[in-house]
Amino acid sequence: MNTTIGDRIRSLREFRDVTQEQLAQRAGVSVDTVRKLEQGIRQSARINTLRSLARALDVQLERLVGQPTVTQELSDDGGLLALRDAIQDIGVLPGVLADDNLEDPPDESAWVDSVKAATGMYWRGDYSRLSGMLPLILRDGQAVAREAGTDRVWQQLALAYQLAASLCTQAGHPDWAFAAVEKQLAAAEKASDPLMSGMGVSTLSWVLLRQGRWEQAQAVAERKADALEPSFRKSTPAQLAVYGNLLLAAATPTARRDQRNDAEELLNLAETAAVRSGPVRVYGSAFSVTDVQTQQVNIALAGRNNQPAAALALAERVDLDAITRPVHAAAHRVDVAQARYQVGDLDGALADLLAVEEQQPEWIRFQALAAATVREMLEAERRRNSSLRSLAARLGVDPSL
């Protein structure tokens, strides 16, 4: 039996022993919204409304919307639980006797190559294969670090933990991701690499955002950006890229908090850095003017007073061929689909979502925004649309709504 968002809201509200009126007041939404969701009159709400309700109920958004927290395929060599165990390594805890039967470390160069291959899997959206490989990469990385412990090894181990944090966040496990970021930042310190530390804080900001901790997500990214702010005359592309990524990380929660002017100022600074740096691929990520432009689209959709028409106008500037990471391109197209839906272009929104699903069939199943958009479209459809209802079923949205 499929449970709806309204079912989950009612169950959590009753568990918390609060009335519909009290929940609405805590969340800053109308009691009519809560009532209609619980009664099934409405099957979804704007993503910011759902975030507010999740925060008021003291649960993660992923639980409220029913986001999948498992990969599509089972792996003999690992999986998300194995990844959790590799991140939460009990052998490094104080007072815990470590296993003396440690494996010999692999060849350092071969291990570094495996981190590079894993990075490619993440940006292609190949999460099932990545979840099978990444636990072993983390364990091998710890072994290589014990044996060699060079700056290069620690830097690559930090990057491996960054991948783990990103995958766990996408898969609806932000608490595991937080632990992975801790390991990433610790490895960056041992590598004596302030830029890797900067990327770690950028990842942390994203994890905090997904946990609903918007104020902290903004603050940590802004502070780190200020600390690493480069001299535009003497800076390297890598310095500008890390600085720019931190500005982008800070802009998103700023916009979610309805501080649109501040968010746009952060984006303007990031665009200046991107023009100066040119396209850069560094520390497992990328930075360019195109990356800033896609974030401008995303932020136009953020907050209570979002601007879907402005988002579509900004999207016209984006050169899709310049987006080098398939997952990034997919995320941008989901944003465009949400904007199209909000201006009344349901056919265009559906076409975008179907195209994303064709290109990223596994990735899209983890996207709360895509599922929320489909729920809203089901409510708004004037005639039964078999393509929409089939997509809804594949994304875990009850197509009978």
Short mmCIF file of C-alpha atoms in Angstrom, two decimals:
data_model
loop_
_atom_site.label_atom_id
_atom_site.label_comp_id
_atom_site.label_asym_id
_atom_site.label_seq_id
_atom_site.Cartn_x
_atom_site.Cartn_y
_atom_site.Cartn_z
CA MET A 1 0.00 0.00 0.00
CA ASN A 2 1.40 3.41 -1.00
CA THR A 3 1.52 6.06 1.72
CA THR A 4 1.12 9.68 0.72
CA ILE A 5 2.89 12.75 2.06
CA GLY A 6 -0.35 13.56 3.88
CA ASP A 7 -0.34 10.13 5.54
CA ARG A 8 3.20 10.69 6.75
CA ILE A 9 2.43 14.22 8.00
CA ARG A 10 -0.60 12.98 9.95
CA SER A 11 1.31 10.05 11.43
CA LEU A 12 4.26 12.20 12.49
CA ARG A 13 2.00 14.97 13.79
CA GLU A 14 0.01 12.52 15.92
CA PHE A 15 3.25 10.96 17.16
CA ARG A 16 4.39 14.45 18.21
CA ASP A 17 0.95 15.00 19.81
CA VAL A 18 0.33 18.36 18.13
CA THR A 19 -2.80 19.64 16.41
CA GLN A 20 -3.02 20.70 12.80
CA GLU A 21 -3.17 24.30 13.97
CA GLN A 22 -0.04 23.92 16.11
CA LEU A 23 1.86 22.26 13.27
CA ALA A 24 0.85 25.00 10.84
CA GLN A 25 1.99 27.67 13.29
CA ARG A 26 5.35 25.97 13.90
CA ALA A 27 5.93 25.55 10.16
CA GLY A 28 4.73 29.02 9.19
CA VAL A 29 2.17 27.64 6.73
CA SER A 30 -1.61 27.87 6.59
CA VAL A 31 -3.63 25.33 8.54
CA ASP A 32 -5.65 24.84 5.35
CA THR A 33 -2.50 23.48 3.66
CA VAL A 34 -1.93 20.97 6.47
CA ARG A 35 -5.59 19.95 6.47
CA LYS A 36 -5.79 19.42 2.71
CA LEU A 37 -2.55 17.41 2.65
CA GLU A 38 -3.72 15.13 5.46
CA GLN A 39 -7.15 14.66 3.90
CA GLY A 40 -5.66 13.83 0.51
CA ILE A 41 -7.31 16.81 -1.16
CA ARG A 42 -3.79 17.94 -2.04
CA GLN A 43 -1.09 15.38 -2.71
CA SER A 44 1.90 17.71 -2.54
CA ALA A 45 3.04 21.26 -1.89
CA ARG A 46 5.89 23.54 -2.86
CA ILE A 47 9.26 22.16 -1.85
CA ASN A 48 9.83 25.03 0.59
CA THR A 49 6.49 24.26 2.27
CA LEU A 50 7.48 20.62 2.61
CA ARG A 51 10.85 21.63 4.06
CA SER A 52 9.10 23.85 6.62
CA LEU A 53 6.73 21.04 7.59
CA ALA A 54 9.62 18.57 7.89
CA ARG A 55 11.53 20.97 10.12
CA ALA A 56 8.45 21.59 12.28
CA LEU A 57 7.98 17.82 12.64
CA ASP A 58 11.70 17.39 13.41
CA VAL A 59 12.31 14.92 10.58
CA GLN A 60 14.44 14.96 7.47
CA LEU A 61 12.73 16.05 4.27
CA GLU A 62 13.65 12.71 2.68
CA ARG A 63 11.51 10.85 5.22
CA LEU A 64 8.56 13.17 4.73
CA VAL A 65 8.49 12.84 0.92
CA GLY A 66 9.40 9.15 0.93
CA GLN A 67 12.68 9.51 -0.97
CA PRO A 68 14.36 6.18 -1.77
CA THR A 69 17.37 5.46 0.44
CA VAL A 70 18.69 2.39 -1.40
CA THR A 71 20.45 2.02 -4.71
CA GLN A 72 18.69 0.31 -7.60
CA GLU A 73 21.03 -2.67 -7.91
CA LEU A 74 22.50 -4.97 -5.27
CA SER A 75 26.27 -5.36 -5.21
CA ASP A 76 28.27 -8.36 -4.06
CA ASP A 77 31.23 -6.16 -3.13
CA GLY A 78 29.57 -3.38 -1.19
CA GLY A 79 26.50 -1.19 -1.13
CA LEU A 80 25.22 1.64 1.01
CA LEU A 81 25.41 -0.29 4.28
CA ALA A 82 28.99 -1.29 3.50
CA LEU A 83 29.69 2.36 2.71
CA ARG A 84 28.25 3.37 6.08
CA ASP A 85 30.50 0.86 7.80
CA ALA A 86 33.56 2.14 5.92
CA ILE A 87 32.75 5.73 6.90
CA GLN A 88 31.92 4.89 10.50
CA ASP A 89 35.09 2.85 11.02
CA ILE A 90 34.95 1.60 14.60
CA GLY A 91 38.66 0.74 14.53
CA VAL A 92 39.69 4.40 14.72
CA LEU A 93 37.57 5.23 17.78
CA PRO A 94 39.48 6.01 21.01
CA GLY A 95 39.45 3.09 23.42
CA VAL A 96 38.38 0.55 20.82
CA LEU A 97 40.91 -2.22 20.18
CA ALA A 98 41.62 -2.23 16.46
CA ASP A 99 41.82 -5.41 14.40
CA ASP A 100 45.48 -6.52 14.26
CA ASN A 101 44.84 -8.54 11.10
CA LEU A 102 45.23 -5.59 8.73
CA GLU A 103 45.48 -6.13 4.99
CA ASP A 104 48.51 -5.03 3.03
CA PRO A 105 47.88 -1.73 1.25
CA PRO A 106 47.43 -1.73 -2.52
CA ASP A 107 49.76 0.07 -4.89
CA GLU A 108 49.47 3.81 -4.30
CA SER A 109 49.16 4.78 -7.97
CA ALA A 110 46.55 2.10 -8.64
CA TRP A 111 44.55 3.30 -5.65
CA VAL A 112 44.72 6.93 -6.82
CA ASP A 113 43.43 5.77 -10.22
CA SER A 114 40.51 4.07 -8.49
CA VAL A 115 39.57 7.36 -6.79
CA LYS A 116 39.62 9.08 -10.18
CA ALA A 117 37.40 6.35 -11.67
CA ALA A 118 34.97 6.65 -8.75
CA THR A 119 34.75 10.42 -9.28
CA GLY A 120 33.71 9.81 -12.87
CA MET A 121 31.03 7.34 -11.74
CA TYR A 122 29.55 9.88 -9.36
CA TRP A 123 29.25 12.62 -11.96
CA ARG A 124 27.76 10.16 -14.46
CA GLY A 125 25.10 9.17 -11.91
CA ASP A 126 26.25 5.54 -11.74
CA TYR A 127 25.37 5.22 -8.06
CA SER A 128 24.89 1.46 -7.85
CA ARG A 129 28.37 0.71 -9.19
CA LEU A 130 29.88 3.49 -7.11
CA SER A 131 28.29 2.22 -3.89
CA GLY A 132 29.82 -1.17 -4.66
CA MET A 133 33.32 0.24 -5.20
CA LEU A 134 33.55 3.06 -2.68
CA PRO A 135 33.68 1.04 0.57
CA LEU A 136 36.77 -0.81 -0.66
CA ILE A 137 38.33 2.44 -1.91
CA LEU A 138 37.94 3.97 1.56
CA ARG A 139 39.37 0.93 3.33
CA ASP A 140 42.27 0.70 0.88
CA GLY A 141 42.86 4.43 1.24
CA GLN A 142 43.22 4.11 4.98
CA ALA A 143 45.74 1.31 4.44
CA VAL A 144 47.71 3.35 1.89
CA ALA A 145 47.71 6.32 4.28
CA ARG A 146 49.07 4.15 7.12
CA GLU A 147 51.85 2.93 4.83
CA ALA A 148 52.77 6.11 2.96
CA GLY A 149 50.95 9.06 4.47
CA THR A 150 52.15 11.53 1.84
CA ASP A 151 50.30 14.76 1.13
CA ARG A 152 49.15 13.25 -2.17
CA VAL A 153 47.63 10.23 -0.42
CA TRP A 154 45.83 12.30 2.21
CA GLN A 155 44.51 14.63 -0.47
CA GLN A 156 43.11 11.73 -2.48
CA LEU A 157 41.66 10.14 0.65
CA ALA A 158 39.92 13.45 1.38
CA LEU A 159 38.50 13.34 -2.14
CA ALA A 160 37.28 9.75 -1.59
CA TYR A 161 35.44 10.83 1.56
CA GLN A 162 33.99 13.76 -0.37
CA LEU A 163 32.55 11.26 -2.84
CA ALA A 164 31.17 9.22 0.05
CA ALA A 165 29.52 12.28 1.57
CA SER A 166 28.01 13.27 -1.77
CA LEU A 167 26.68 9.79 -2.51
CA CYS A 168 25.19 9.41 0.97
CA THR A 169 23.49 12.79 0.65
CA GLN A 170 22.01 11.90 -2.74
CA ALA A 171 20.82 8.57 -1.35
CA GLY A 172 18.96 10.21 1.54
CA HIS A 173 21.49 9.51 4.31
CA PRO A 174 22.75 12.99 5.30
CA ASP A 175 23.84 11.81 8.76
CA TRP A 176 26.27 9.35 7.21
CA ALA A 177 27.35 12.15 4.89
CA PHE A 178 28.15 14.40 7.85
CA ALA A 179 30.47 11.71 9.25
CA ALA A 180 32.15 11.40 5.84
CA VAL A 181 32.75 15.16 5.71
CA GLU A 182 34.41 14.96 9.12
CA LYS A 183 36.82 12.39 7.67
CA GLN A 184 37.32 14.53 4.55
CA LEU A 185 38.24 17.60 6.57
CA ALA A 186 40.59 15.59 8.80
CA ALA A 187 42.37 14.16 5.73
CA ALA A 188 42.63 17.64 4.19
CA GLU A 189 44.33 18.87 7.36
CA LYS A 190 46.86 16.03 7.18
CA ALA A 191 47.48 16.90 3.53
CA SER A 192 48.17 20.51 4.57
CA ASP A 193 45.85 21.54 1.74
CA PRO A 194 43.67 24.56 2.56
CA LEU A 195 41.89 24.32 -0.81
CA MET A 196 40.86 20.70 -0.15
CA SER A 197 39.63 21.92 3.23
CA GLY A 198 37.63 24.56 1.37
CA MET A 199 35.99 21.92 -0.80
CA GLY A 200 35.23 19.97 2.35
CA VAL A 201 33.37 22.94 3.78
CA SER A 202 31.51 23.33 0.48
CA THR A 203 30.39 19.71 0.80
CA LEU A 204 29.50 20.28 4.45
CA SER A 205 27.32 23.23 3.47
CA TRP A 206 25.40 21.02 1.03
CA VAL A 207 24.94 18.31 3.69
CA LEU A 208 23.65 20.90 6.17
CA LEU A 209 21.30 22.23 3.50
CA ARG A 210 19.84 18.76 2.98
CA GLN A 211 19.46 18.42 6.77
CA GLY A 212 17.40 21.61 6.78
CA ARG A 213 20.09 23.52 8.71
CA TRP A 214 20.00 26.49 6.35
CA GLU A 215 21.50 29.12 8.64
CA GLN A 216 24.52 26.94 9.40
CA ALA A 217 24.88 25.92 5.74
CA GLN A 218 25.12 29.58 4.78
CA ALA A 219 27.39 30.58 7.64
CA VAL A 220 30.06 27.88 7.25
CA ALA A 221 30.39 28.45 3.49
CA GLU A 222 30.54 32.24 3.82
CA ARG A 223 33.17 32.13 6.56
CA LYS A 224 35.36 29.72 4.61
CA ALA A 225 34.99 31.79 1.44
CA ASP A 226 36.09 34.89 3.36
CA ALA A 227 39.08 33.00 4.77
CA LEU A 228 40.17 31.75 1.32
CA GLU A 229 39.27 34.86 -0.69
CA PRO A 230 42.04 35.05 -3.32
CA SER A 231 43.81 38.02 -4.76
CA PHE A 232 42.21 38.39 -8.19
CA ARG A 233 45.50 39.62 -9.61
CA LYS A 234 47.71 36.80 -8.30
CA SER A 235 45.26 33.95 -7.78
CA THR A 236 45.45 30.53 -9.47
CA PRO A 237 42.47 28.95 -11.25
CA ALA A 238 42.22 26.36 -8.46
CA GLN A 239 42.01 29.07 -5.79
CA LEU A 240 39.29 30.87 -7.70
CA ALA A 241 37.40 27.63 -8.29
CA VAL A 242 37.32 26.64 -4.61
CA TYR A 243 36.40 30.18 -3.62
CA GLY A 244 33.64 30.25 -6.24
CA ASN A 245 32.24 26.88 -5.18
CA LEU A 246 32.00 28.14 -1.59
CA LEU A 247 30.12 31.22 -2.78
CA LEU A 248 27.68 29.01 -4.71
CA ALA A 249 27.27 26.78 -1.66
CA ALA A 250 26.46 29.82 0.50
CA ALA A 251 24.03 31.31 -2.03
CA THR A 252 21.63 28.37 -2.01
CA PRO A 253 20.68 28.37 1.70
CA THR A 254 20.69 32.17 1.64
CA ALA A 255 17.99 32.09 -1.03
CA ARG A 256 16.07 29.38 0.82
CA ARG A 257 15.92 31.81 3.74
CA ASP A 258 14.33 34.42 1.44
CA GLN A 259 17.42 36.64 1.52
CA ARG A 260 17.36 37.00 -2.25
CA ASN A 261 19.47 40.16 -2.52
CA ASP A 262 22.26 38.60 -0.45
CA ALA A 263 22.09 35.42 -2.54
CA GLU A 264 22.35 37.39 -5.78
CA GLU A 265 25.37 39.27 -4.42
CA LEU A 266 27.09 35.95 -3.67
CA LEU A 267 26.29 34.74 -7.19
CA ASN A 268 27.70 37.93 -8.71
CA LEU A 269 30.96 37.41 -6.83
CA ALA A 270 31.05 33.79 -7.98
CA GLU A 271 30.49 34.83 -11.60
CA THR A 272 33.36 37.32 -11.38
CA ALA A 273 35.61 34.54 -10.06
CA ALA A 274 34.45 32.21 -12.86
CA VAL A 275 35.21 34.76 -15.56
CA ARG A 276 38.67 35.22 -14.08
CA SER A 277 39.40 31.50 -13.64
CA GLY A 278 37.92 30.10 -16.85
CA PRO A 279 36.55 26.53 -16.77
CA VAL A 280 38.32 24.55 -14.03
CA ARG A 281 38.13 20.88 -13.00
CA VAL A 282 39.74 20.44 -9.62
CA TYR A 283 39.21 18.59 -6.32
CA GLY A 284 36.64 16.27 -7.83
CA SER A 285 34.40 19.09 -8.97
CA ALA A 286 34.14 21.75 -11.66
CA PHE A 287 33.71 25.51 -11.80
CA SER A 288 32.85 27.79 -14.68
CA VAL A 289 30.53 30.60 -15.72
CA THR A 290 28.06 27.90 -16.78
CA ASP A 291 28.06 26.45 -13.26
CA VAL A 292 27.19 29.88 -11.90
CA GLN A 293 24.44 30.38 -14.48
CA THR A 294 22.75 27.08 -13.64
CA GLN A 295 22.86 28.03 -9.96
CA GLN A 296 21.21 31.34 -10.80
CA VAL A 297 18.32 29.35 -12.28
CA ASN A 298 18.11 27.19 -9.16
CA ILE A 299 18.10 30.18 -6.83
CA ALA A 300 15.39 31.98 -8.80
CA LEU A 301 13.15 29.05 -7.77
CA ALA A 302 14.11 29.21 -4.08
CA GLY A 303 12.25 30.81 -1.24
CA ARG A 304 8.62 31.67 -0.70
CA ASN A 305 8.62 34.39 -3.36
CA ASN A 306 10.21 32.34 -6.10
CA GLN A 307 10.38 33.59 -9.67
CA PRO A 308 9.76 30.80 -12.22
CA ALA A 309 9.51 33.16 -15.20
CA ALA A 310 12.85 34.71 -14.24
CA ALA A 311 14.31 31.20 -13.86
CA LEU A 312 13.27 30.33 -17.42
CA ALA A 313 14.74 33.59 -18.74
CA LEU A 314 18.02 32.82 -16.94
CA ALA A 315 17.97 29.27 -18.34
CA GLU A 316 18.00 30.70 -21.87
CA ARG A 317 21.56 31.92 -21.18
CA VAL A 318 22.83 28.46 -20.22
CA ASP A 319 24.87 26.63 -22.85
CA LEU A 320 23.86 23.02 -22.16
CA ASP A 321 26.79 21.72 -24.20
CA ALA A 322 29.16 23.50 -21.81
CA ILE A 323 27.93 21.47 -18.81
CA THR A 324 30.64 18.86 -18.43
CA ARG A 325 29.04 16.66 -15.74
CA PRO A 326 25.97 14.62 -16.69
CA VAL A 327 24.47 14.78 -13.18
CA HIS A 328 24.85 18.56 -13.18
CA ALA A 329 23.04 18.78 -16.52
CA ALA A 330 20.24 16.58 -15.16
CA ALA A 331 19.84 18.72 -12.03
CA HIS A 332 19.58 21.84 -14.18
CA ARG A 333 16.90 20.29 -16.37
CA VAL A 334 14.87 19.30 -13.28
CA ASP A 335 15.03 22.95 -12.19
CA VAL A 336 13.82 24.01 -15.64
CA ALA A 337 10.99 21.46 -15.45
CA GLN A 338 9.89 22.87 -12.10
CA ALA A 339 9.93 26.40 -13.57
CA ARG A 340 7.93 25.30 -16.61
CA TYR A 341 5.34 23.66 -14.39
CA GLN A 342 5.00 26.78 -12.25
CA VAL A 343 4.30 29.00 -15.26
CA GLY A 344 1.67 26.54 -16.52
CA ASP A 345 3.69 24.67 -19.17
CA LEU A 346 2.89 21.14 -18.01
CA ASP A 347 3.74 19.55 -21.36
CA GLY A 348 7.16 21.20 -21.39
CA ALA A 349 7.82 20.18 -17.79
CA LEU A 350 6.88 16.56 -18.51
CA ALA A 351 9.08 16.49 -21.62
CA ASP A 352 12.04 17.74 -19.58
CA LEU A 353 11.51 15.18 -16.82
CA LEU A 354 11.15 12.31 -19.27
CA ALA A 355 14.36 13.38 -21.02
CA VAL A 356 16.19 13.46 -17.68
CA GLU A 357 14.85 10.03 -16.78
CA GLU A 358 16.05 8.64 -20.11
CA GLN A 359 19.55 10.01 -19.52
CA GLN A 360 19.74 9.47 -15.74
CA PRO A 361 17.29 6.67 -14.81
CA GLU A 362 18.91 5.93 -11.46
CA TRP A 363 19.79 9.48 -10.41
CA ILE A 364 16.30 10.89 -10.88
CA ARG A 365 14.79 8.40 -8.43
CA PHE A 366 16.75 10.06 -5.63
CA GLN A 367 15.57 13.60 -6.44
CA ALA A 368 12.92 14.93 -4.08
CA LEU A 369 12.31 17.94 -6.33
CA ALA A 370 11.53 15.73 -9.33
CA ALA A 371 9.06 13.64 -7.33
CA ALA A 372 7.46 16.75 -5.81
CA THR A 373 7.05 18.29 -9.26
CA VAL A 374 5.38 15.12 -10.57
CA ARG A 375 2.98 15.07 -7.61
CA GLU A 376 1.99 18.67 -8.30
CA MET A 377 1.55 17.90 -12.00
CA LEU A 378 -0.74 14.97 -11.21
CA GLU A 379 -2.94 17.26 -9.18
CA ALA A 380 -3.01 19.87 -11.94
CA GLU A 381 -3.63 17.58 -14.92
CA ARG A 382 -6.90 18.30 -16.71
CA ARG A 383 -6.98 14.96 -18.50
CA ARG A 384 -5.31 11.65 -17.77
CA ASN A 385 -1.82 11.64 -19.17
CA SER A 386 -0.43 8.13 -19.44
CA SER A 387 3.18 9.33 -19.81
CA LEU A 388 2.91 11.41 -16.62
CA ARG A 389 1.30 8.57 -14.68
CA SER A 390 3.93 6.09 -15.85
CA LEU A 391 6.70 8.48 -14.78
CA ALA A 392 4.97 8.94 -11.41
CA ALA A 393 4.93 5.18 -10.84
CA ARG A 394 8.63 4.89 -11.68
CA LEU A 395 9.48 7.69 -9.24
CA GLY A 396 7.48 6.09 -6.46
CA VAL A 397 4.61 8.58 -6.67
CA ASP A 398 1.20 6.92 -6.47
CA PRO A 399 -0.16 7.39 -10.04
CA SER A 400 -3.75 6.85 -8.88
CA LEU A 401 -3.79 10.26 -7.25
#
